[in-house]
PDB file of C-alpha atoms in Angstrom:
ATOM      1  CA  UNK A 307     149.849  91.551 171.599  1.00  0.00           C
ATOM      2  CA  UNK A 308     151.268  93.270 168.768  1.00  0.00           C
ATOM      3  CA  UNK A 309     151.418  90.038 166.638  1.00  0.00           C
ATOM      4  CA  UNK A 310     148.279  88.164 167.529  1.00  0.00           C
ATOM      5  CA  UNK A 311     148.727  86.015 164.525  1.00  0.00           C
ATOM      6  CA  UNK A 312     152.111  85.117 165.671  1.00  0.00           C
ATOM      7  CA  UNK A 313     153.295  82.750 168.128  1.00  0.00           C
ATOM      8  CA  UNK A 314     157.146  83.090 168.945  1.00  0.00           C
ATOM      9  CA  UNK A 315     158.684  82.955 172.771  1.00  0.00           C
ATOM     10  CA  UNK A 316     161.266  85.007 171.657  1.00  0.00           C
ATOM     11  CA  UNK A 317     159.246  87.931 171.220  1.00  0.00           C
ATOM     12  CA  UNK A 318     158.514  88.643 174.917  1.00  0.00           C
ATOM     13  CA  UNK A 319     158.884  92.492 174.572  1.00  0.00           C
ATOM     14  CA  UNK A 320     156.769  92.820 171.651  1.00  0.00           C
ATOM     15  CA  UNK A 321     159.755  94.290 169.413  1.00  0.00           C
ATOM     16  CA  UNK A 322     157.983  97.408 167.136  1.00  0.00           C
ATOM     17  CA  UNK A 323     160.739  99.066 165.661  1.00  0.00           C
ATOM     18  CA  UNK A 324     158.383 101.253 163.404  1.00  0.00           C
ATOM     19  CA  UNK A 325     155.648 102.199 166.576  1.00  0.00           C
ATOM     20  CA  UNK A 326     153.162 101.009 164.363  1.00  0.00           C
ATOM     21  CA  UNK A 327     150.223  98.682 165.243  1.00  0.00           C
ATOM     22  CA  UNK A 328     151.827  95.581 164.085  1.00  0.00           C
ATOM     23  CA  UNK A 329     155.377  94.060 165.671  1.00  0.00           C
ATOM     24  CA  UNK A 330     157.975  93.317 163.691  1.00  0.00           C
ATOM     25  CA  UNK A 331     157.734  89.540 162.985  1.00  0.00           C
ATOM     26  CA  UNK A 332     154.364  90.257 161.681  1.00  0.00           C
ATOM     27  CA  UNK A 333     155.411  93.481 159.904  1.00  0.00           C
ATOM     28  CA  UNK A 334     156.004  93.478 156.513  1.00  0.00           C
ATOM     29  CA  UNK A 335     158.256  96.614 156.647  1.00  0.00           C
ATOM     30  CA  UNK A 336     159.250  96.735 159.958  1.00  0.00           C
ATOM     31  CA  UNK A 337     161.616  99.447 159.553  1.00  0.00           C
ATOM     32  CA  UNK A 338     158.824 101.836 158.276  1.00  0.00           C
ATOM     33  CA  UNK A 339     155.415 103.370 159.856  1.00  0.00           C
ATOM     34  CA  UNK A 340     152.801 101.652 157.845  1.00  0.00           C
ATOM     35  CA  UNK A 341     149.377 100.949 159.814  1.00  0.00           C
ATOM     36  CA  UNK A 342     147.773 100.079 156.517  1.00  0.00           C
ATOM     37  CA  UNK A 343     149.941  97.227 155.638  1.00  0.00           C
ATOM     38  CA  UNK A 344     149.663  97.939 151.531  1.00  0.00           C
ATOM     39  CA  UNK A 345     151.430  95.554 149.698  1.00  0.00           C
ATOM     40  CA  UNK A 346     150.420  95.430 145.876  1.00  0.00           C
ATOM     41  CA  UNK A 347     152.419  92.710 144.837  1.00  0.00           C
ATOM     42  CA  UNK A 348     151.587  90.554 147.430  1.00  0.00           C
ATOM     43  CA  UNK A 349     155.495  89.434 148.323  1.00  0.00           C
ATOM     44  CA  UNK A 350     156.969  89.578 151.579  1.00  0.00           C
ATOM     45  CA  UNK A 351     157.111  93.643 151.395  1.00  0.00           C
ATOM     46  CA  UNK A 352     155.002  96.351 151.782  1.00  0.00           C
ATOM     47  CA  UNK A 353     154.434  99.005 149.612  1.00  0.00           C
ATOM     48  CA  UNK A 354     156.584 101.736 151.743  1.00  0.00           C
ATOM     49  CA  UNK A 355     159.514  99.863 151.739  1.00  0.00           C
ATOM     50  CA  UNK A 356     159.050  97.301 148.507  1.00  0.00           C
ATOM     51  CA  UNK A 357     161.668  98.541 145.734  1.00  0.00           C
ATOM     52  CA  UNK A 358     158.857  96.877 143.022  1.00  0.00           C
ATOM     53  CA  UNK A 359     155.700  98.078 144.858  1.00  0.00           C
ATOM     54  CA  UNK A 360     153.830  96.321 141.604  1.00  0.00           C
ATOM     55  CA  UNK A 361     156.198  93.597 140.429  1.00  0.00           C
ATOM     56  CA  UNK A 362     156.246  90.555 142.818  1.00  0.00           C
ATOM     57  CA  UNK A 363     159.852  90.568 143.806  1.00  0.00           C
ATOM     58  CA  UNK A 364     160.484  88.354 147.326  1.00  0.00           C
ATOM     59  CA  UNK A 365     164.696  89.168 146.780  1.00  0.00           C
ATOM     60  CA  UNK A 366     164.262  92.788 146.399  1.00  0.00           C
ATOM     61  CA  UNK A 367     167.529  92.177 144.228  1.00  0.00           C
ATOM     62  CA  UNK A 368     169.201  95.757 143.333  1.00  0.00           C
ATOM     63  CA  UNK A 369     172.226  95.728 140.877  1.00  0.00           C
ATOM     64  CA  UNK A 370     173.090  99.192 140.714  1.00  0.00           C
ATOM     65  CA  UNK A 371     171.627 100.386 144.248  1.00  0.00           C
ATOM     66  CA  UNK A 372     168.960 102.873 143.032  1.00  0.00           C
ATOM     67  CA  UNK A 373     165.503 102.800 144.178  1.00  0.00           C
ATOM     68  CA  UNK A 374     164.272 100.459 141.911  1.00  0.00           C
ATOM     69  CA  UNK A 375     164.666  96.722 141.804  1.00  0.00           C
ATOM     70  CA  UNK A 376     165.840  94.565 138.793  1.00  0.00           C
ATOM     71  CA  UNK A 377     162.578  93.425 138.022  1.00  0.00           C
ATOM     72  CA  UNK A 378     160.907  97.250 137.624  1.00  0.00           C
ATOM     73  CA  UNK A 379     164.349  98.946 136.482  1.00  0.00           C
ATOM     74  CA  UNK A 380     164.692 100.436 133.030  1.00  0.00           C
ATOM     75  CA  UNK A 381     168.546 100.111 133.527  1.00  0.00           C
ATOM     76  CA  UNK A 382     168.709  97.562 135.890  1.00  0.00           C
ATOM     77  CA  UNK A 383     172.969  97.901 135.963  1.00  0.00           C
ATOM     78  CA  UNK A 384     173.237 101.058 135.937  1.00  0.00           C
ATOM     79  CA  UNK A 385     172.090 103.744 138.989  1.00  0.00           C
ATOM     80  CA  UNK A 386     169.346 105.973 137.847  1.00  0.00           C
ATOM     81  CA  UNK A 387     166.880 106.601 140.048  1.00  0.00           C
ATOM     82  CA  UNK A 388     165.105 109.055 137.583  1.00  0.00           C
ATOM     83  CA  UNK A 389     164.510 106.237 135.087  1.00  0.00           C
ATOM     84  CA  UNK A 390     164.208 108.677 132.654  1.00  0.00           C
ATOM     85  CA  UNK A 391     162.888 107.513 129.450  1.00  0.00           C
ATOM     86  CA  UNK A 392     162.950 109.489 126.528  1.00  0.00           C
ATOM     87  CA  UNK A 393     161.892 106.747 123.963  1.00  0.00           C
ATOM     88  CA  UNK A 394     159.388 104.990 126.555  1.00  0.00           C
ATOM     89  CA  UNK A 395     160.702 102.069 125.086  1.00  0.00           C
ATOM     90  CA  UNK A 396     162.228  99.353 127.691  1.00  0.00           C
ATOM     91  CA  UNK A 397     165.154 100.489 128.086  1.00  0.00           C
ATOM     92  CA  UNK A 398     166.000 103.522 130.200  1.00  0.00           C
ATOM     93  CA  UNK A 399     168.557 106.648 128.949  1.00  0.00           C
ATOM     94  CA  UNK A 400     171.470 105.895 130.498  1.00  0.00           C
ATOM     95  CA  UNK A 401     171.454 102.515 128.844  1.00  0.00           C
ATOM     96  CA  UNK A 402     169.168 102.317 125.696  1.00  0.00           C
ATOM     97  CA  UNK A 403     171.468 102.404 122.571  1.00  0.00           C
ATOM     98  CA  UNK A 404     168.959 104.849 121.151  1.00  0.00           C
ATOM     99  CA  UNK A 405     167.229 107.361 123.396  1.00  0.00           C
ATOM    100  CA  UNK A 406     165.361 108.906 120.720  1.00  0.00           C
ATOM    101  CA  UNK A 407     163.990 105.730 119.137  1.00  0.00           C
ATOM    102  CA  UNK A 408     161.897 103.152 120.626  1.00  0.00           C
ATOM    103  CA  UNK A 409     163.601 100.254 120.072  1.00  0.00           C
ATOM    104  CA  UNK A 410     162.735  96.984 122.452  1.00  0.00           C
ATOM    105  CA  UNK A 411     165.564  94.665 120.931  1.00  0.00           C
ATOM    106  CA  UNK A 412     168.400  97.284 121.222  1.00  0.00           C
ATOM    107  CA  UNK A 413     169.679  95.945 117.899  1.00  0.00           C
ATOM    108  CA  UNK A 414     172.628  97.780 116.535  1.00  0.00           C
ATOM    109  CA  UNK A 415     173.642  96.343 113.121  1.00  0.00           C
ATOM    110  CA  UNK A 416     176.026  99.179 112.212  1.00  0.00           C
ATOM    111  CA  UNK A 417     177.844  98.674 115.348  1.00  0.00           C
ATOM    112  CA  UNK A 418     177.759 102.499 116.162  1.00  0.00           C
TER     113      UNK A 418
END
């Protein structure tokens, strides 16, 4: 058994989408070759297919479809998967109202 920890009928044929050593309900990324079974975070996802390998993040919610979840994006709404960051404040480029200057609370009292 692929899943020796895992007691399901349904699961006759051993299902391993990835060819890996573990079957898919016991596979936490299925979808991906990872023997190892890394996950950093400790959430439902492995490292290889996590899109916050560090942050625990069981929704794996994506706003803007880039590689990088909400909860680890610099610029969560907007799609940069460079997450350049000029300033290394919090905020990355394509949305920080100051690339040049850290600046955490994005205040803008001049409206500019």
């Amino acid at each position: 058994y692929n899943c020796y920890n895992v007691y399901n009928n349904d699961n006759n044929n051993q299902l391993n989408t990835d060819n890996d050593a573990y079957g898919d309900l016991c596979d936490n990324c299925y979808n991906v070759y990872n023997n190892n079974q890394l996950n950093t975070d400790n959430d439902a996802f492995g490292d290889l297919c996590d899109n916050c390998y560090n942050v625990y993040n069981n929704n794996q919610l994506n706003t803007d479809n880039d590689a990088f979840g909400d909860l680890c994006d610099n610029c969560y709404n907007v799609y940069n998967n460079d997450q350049l960051n000029t300033d290394n404040d919090a905020y990355g480029d394509l949305c920080d109202n100051c690339k040049y200057i850290a600046n955490n609370n994005q205040l803008n009292t001049d409206n500019d």
